Coordinates of C-alpha atoms in Angstrom, one line a residue:
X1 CA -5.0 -75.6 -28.0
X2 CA -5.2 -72.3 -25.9
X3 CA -8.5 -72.5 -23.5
X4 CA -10.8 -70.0 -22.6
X5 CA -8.9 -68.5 -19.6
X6 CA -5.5 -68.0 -21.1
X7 CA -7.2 -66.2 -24.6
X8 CA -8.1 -64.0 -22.1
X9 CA -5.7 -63.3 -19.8
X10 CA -3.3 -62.8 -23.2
X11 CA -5.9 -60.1 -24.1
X12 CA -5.8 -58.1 -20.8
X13 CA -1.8 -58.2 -21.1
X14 CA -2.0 -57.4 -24.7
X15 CA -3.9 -54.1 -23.5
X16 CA -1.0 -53.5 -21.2
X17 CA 1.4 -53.8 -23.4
X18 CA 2.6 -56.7 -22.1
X19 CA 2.8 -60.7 -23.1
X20 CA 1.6 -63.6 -21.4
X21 CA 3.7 -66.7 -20.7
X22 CA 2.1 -69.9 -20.4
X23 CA 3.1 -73.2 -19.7
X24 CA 3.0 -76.5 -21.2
X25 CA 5.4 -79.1 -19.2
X26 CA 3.4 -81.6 -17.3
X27 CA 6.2 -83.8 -16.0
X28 CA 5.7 -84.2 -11.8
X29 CA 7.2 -81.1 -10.1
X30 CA 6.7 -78.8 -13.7
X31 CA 4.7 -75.3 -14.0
X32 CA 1.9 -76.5 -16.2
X33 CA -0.7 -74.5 -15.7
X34 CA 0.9 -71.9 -14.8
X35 CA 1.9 -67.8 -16.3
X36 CA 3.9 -65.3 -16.1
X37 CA 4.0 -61.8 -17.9
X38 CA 7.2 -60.1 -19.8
X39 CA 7.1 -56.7 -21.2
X40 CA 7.8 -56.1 -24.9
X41 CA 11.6 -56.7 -24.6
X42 CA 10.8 -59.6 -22.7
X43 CA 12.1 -58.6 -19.6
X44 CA 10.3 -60.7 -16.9
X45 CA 7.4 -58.2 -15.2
X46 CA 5.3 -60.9 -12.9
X47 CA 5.2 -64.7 -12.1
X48 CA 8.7 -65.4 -13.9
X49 CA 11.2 -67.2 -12.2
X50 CA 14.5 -68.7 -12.9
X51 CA 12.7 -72.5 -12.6
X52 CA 9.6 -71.2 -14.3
X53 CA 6.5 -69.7 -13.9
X54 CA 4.6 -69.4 -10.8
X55 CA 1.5 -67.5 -10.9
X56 CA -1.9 -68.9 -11.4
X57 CA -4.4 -67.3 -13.8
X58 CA -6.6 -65.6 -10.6
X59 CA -3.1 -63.7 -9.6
X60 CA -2.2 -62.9 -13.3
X61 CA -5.6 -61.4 -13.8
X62 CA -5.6 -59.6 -10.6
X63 CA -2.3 -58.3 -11.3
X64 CA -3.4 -56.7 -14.5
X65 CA -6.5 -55.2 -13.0
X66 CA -4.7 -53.8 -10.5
X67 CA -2.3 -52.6 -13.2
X68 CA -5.0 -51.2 -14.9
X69 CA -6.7 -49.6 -12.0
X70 CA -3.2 -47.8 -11.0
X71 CA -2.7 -46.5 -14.7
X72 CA -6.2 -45.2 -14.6
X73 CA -5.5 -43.6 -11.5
X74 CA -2.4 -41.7 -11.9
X75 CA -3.9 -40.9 -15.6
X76 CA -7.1 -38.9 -13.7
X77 CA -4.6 -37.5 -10.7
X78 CA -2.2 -35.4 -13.6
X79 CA -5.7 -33.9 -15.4
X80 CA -6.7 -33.2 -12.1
X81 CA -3.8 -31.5 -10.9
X82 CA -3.7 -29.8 -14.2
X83 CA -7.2 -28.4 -13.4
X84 CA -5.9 -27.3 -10.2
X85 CA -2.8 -25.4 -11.6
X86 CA -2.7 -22.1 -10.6
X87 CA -2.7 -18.9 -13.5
X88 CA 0.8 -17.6 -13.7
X89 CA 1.4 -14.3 -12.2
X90 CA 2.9 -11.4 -13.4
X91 CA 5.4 -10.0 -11.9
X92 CA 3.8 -5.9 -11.0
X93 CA 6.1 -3.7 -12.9
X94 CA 8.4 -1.3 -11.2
X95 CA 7.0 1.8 -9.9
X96 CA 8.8 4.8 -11.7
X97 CA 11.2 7.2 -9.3
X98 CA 10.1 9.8 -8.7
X99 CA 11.1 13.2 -10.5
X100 CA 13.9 15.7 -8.0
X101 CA 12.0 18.8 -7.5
X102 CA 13.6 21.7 -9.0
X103 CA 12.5 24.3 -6.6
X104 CA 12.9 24.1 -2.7
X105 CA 9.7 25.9 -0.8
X106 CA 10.8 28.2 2.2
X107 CA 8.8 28.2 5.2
X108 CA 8.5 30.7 7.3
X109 CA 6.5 31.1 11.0
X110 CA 5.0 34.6 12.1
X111 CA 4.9 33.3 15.6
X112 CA 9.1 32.4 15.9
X113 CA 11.6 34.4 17.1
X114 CA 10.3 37.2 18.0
X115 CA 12.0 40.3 18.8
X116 CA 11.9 41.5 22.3
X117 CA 10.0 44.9 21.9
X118 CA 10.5 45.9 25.4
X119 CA 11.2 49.3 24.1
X120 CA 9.4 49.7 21.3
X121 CA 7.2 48.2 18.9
X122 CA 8.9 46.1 16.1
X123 CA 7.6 46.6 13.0
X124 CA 8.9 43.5 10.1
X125 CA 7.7 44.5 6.4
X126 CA 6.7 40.7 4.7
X127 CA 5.4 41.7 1.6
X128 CA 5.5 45.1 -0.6
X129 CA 3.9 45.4 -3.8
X130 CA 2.0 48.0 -5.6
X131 CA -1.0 48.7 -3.8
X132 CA -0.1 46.9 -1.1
X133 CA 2.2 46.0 1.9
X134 CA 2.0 43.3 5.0
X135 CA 3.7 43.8 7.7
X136 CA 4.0 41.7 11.3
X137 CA 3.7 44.2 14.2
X138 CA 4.8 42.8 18.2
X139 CA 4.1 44.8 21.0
X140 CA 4.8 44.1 24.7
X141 CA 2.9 46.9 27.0
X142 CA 3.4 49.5 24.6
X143 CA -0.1 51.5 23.8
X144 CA -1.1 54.9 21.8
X145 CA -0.4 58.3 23.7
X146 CA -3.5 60.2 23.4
X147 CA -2.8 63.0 22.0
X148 CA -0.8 61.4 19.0
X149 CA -3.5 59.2 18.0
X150 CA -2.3 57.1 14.6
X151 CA -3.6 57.9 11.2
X152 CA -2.7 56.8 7.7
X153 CA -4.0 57.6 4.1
X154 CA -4.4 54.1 3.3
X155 CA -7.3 51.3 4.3
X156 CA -5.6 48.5 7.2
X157 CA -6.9 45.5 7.9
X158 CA -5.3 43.9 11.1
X159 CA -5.5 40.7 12.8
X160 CA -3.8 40.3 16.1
X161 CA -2.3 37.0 16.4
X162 CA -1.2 36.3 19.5
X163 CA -1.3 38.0 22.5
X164 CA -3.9 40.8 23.9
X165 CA -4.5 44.2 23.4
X166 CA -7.2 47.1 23.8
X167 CA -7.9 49.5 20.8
X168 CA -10.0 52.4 20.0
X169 CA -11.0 54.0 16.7
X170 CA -12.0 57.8 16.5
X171 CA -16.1 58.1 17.8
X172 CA -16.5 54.7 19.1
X173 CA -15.6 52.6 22.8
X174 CA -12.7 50.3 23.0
X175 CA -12.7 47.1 22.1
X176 CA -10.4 44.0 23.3
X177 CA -8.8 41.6 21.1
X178 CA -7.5 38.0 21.7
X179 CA -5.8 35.7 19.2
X180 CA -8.0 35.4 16.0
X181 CA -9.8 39.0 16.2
X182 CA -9.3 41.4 12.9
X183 CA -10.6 44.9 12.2
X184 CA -10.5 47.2 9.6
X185 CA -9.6 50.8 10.1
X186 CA -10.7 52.9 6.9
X187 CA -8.1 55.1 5.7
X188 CA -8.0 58.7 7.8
X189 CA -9.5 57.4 10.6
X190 CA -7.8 57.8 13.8
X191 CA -6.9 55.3 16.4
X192 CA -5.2 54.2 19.1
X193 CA -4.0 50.8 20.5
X194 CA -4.9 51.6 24.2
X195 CA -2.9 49.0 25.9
X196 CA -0.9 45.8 25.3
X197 CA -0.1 42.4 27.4
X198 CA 2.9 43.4 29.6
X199 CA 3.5 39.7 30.6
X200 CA 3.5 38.1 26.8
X201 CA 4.1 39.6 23.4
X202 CA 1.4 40.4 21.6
X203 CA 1.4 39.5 17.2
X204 CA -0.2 41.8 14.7
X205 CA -0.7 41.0 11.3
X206 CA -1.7 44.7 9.2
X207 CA -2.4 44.4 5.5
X208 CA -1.8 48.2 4.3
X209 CA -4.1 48.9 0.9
X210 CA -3.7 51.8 -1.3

């Protein structure tokens, strides 16, 4: 009759799927006492050998705690690393290309190739339109004879920018410009540009208003 120990050694194995093997010879040199474990095919798993079995019931039961323990722990690692999965992550679409632009800007600089104007002043008309026109003006030494002061029907407005020059407007003392300095001449008035840098050009920008 099965004692105490085996019942429950069949029982741990039983919970591991697996069977105990115990055995009965007691002839001199036998493997009474003895166990071994097979799985459910009964394939040979622990303490089975080809002249019998060979583990006692301390090793049997340490072998299926062990078992156990191992199961348990490889059980807890997969919900762990499951835990620890990272979120899958989209791949940022595409940015769109984009569109060819259909008209080309031209760029032009007041301040570039600039005639010589040893002679004369240049005069370059930018812009004409009704009620008004902008023109670049570059001098280089050239100034206003005194007796043929200039004088226009229409308003000016004129910035020099670049350069140095003198100028005078009817009743009132010269002034000098530099580089950033406008004045408006009302329309009638006469004036004259007194003198001009000889050694550098000098850049006016005059905005003509009807």
């Amino acid at each position: 009759m099965p004692n105490e120990t085996t019942e429950k050694l069949r029982e741990m194995a039983a919970h591991r799927g697996l069977k105990l093997v115990s055995s009965r010879r007691r002839k001199p040199g036998g493997d009474f006492g003895k166990y071994g474990l097979h799985d459910a095919k009964g394939a040979p798993v622990f303490g089975i050998e080809k002249d019998g079995l060979i583990a006692g019931a301390e090793e049997v039961e340490d072998y299926l705690r062990g078992a156990a323990s191992n199961a348990w722990s490889k059980s807890a690692g997969s919900v762990k690393a499951r835990q620890k999965a990272k979120p899958e992550v989209k791949a940022a679409p595409a940015p769109k290309p984009k569109p060819k632009p259909r008209f080309k800007v031209k760029v032009a600089n007041l301040l570039t190739k600039l005639p010589a104007a040893k002679r004369a002043e240049a005069f370059t008309e930018l812009l004409a339109r009704p009620g008004i026109r902008v023109e670049r003006i570059v001098s280089r030494g050239q100034a206003t004879p005194e007796d043929e002061p200039m004088v226009q029907a229409q308003d000016e407005w004129v910035l020099l920018l670049e350069g140095a020059a003198g100028l005078r407007i009817e009743d009132s003392a010269e002034v000098t410009l530099g580089p950033g300095d406008h004045v408006w001449i009302a329309g009638g008035q006469r004036h004259w540009v007194t003198w001009t840098a000889k050694d550098r050009p000098s850049v006016w920008l005059a905005v003509h208003l009807d």
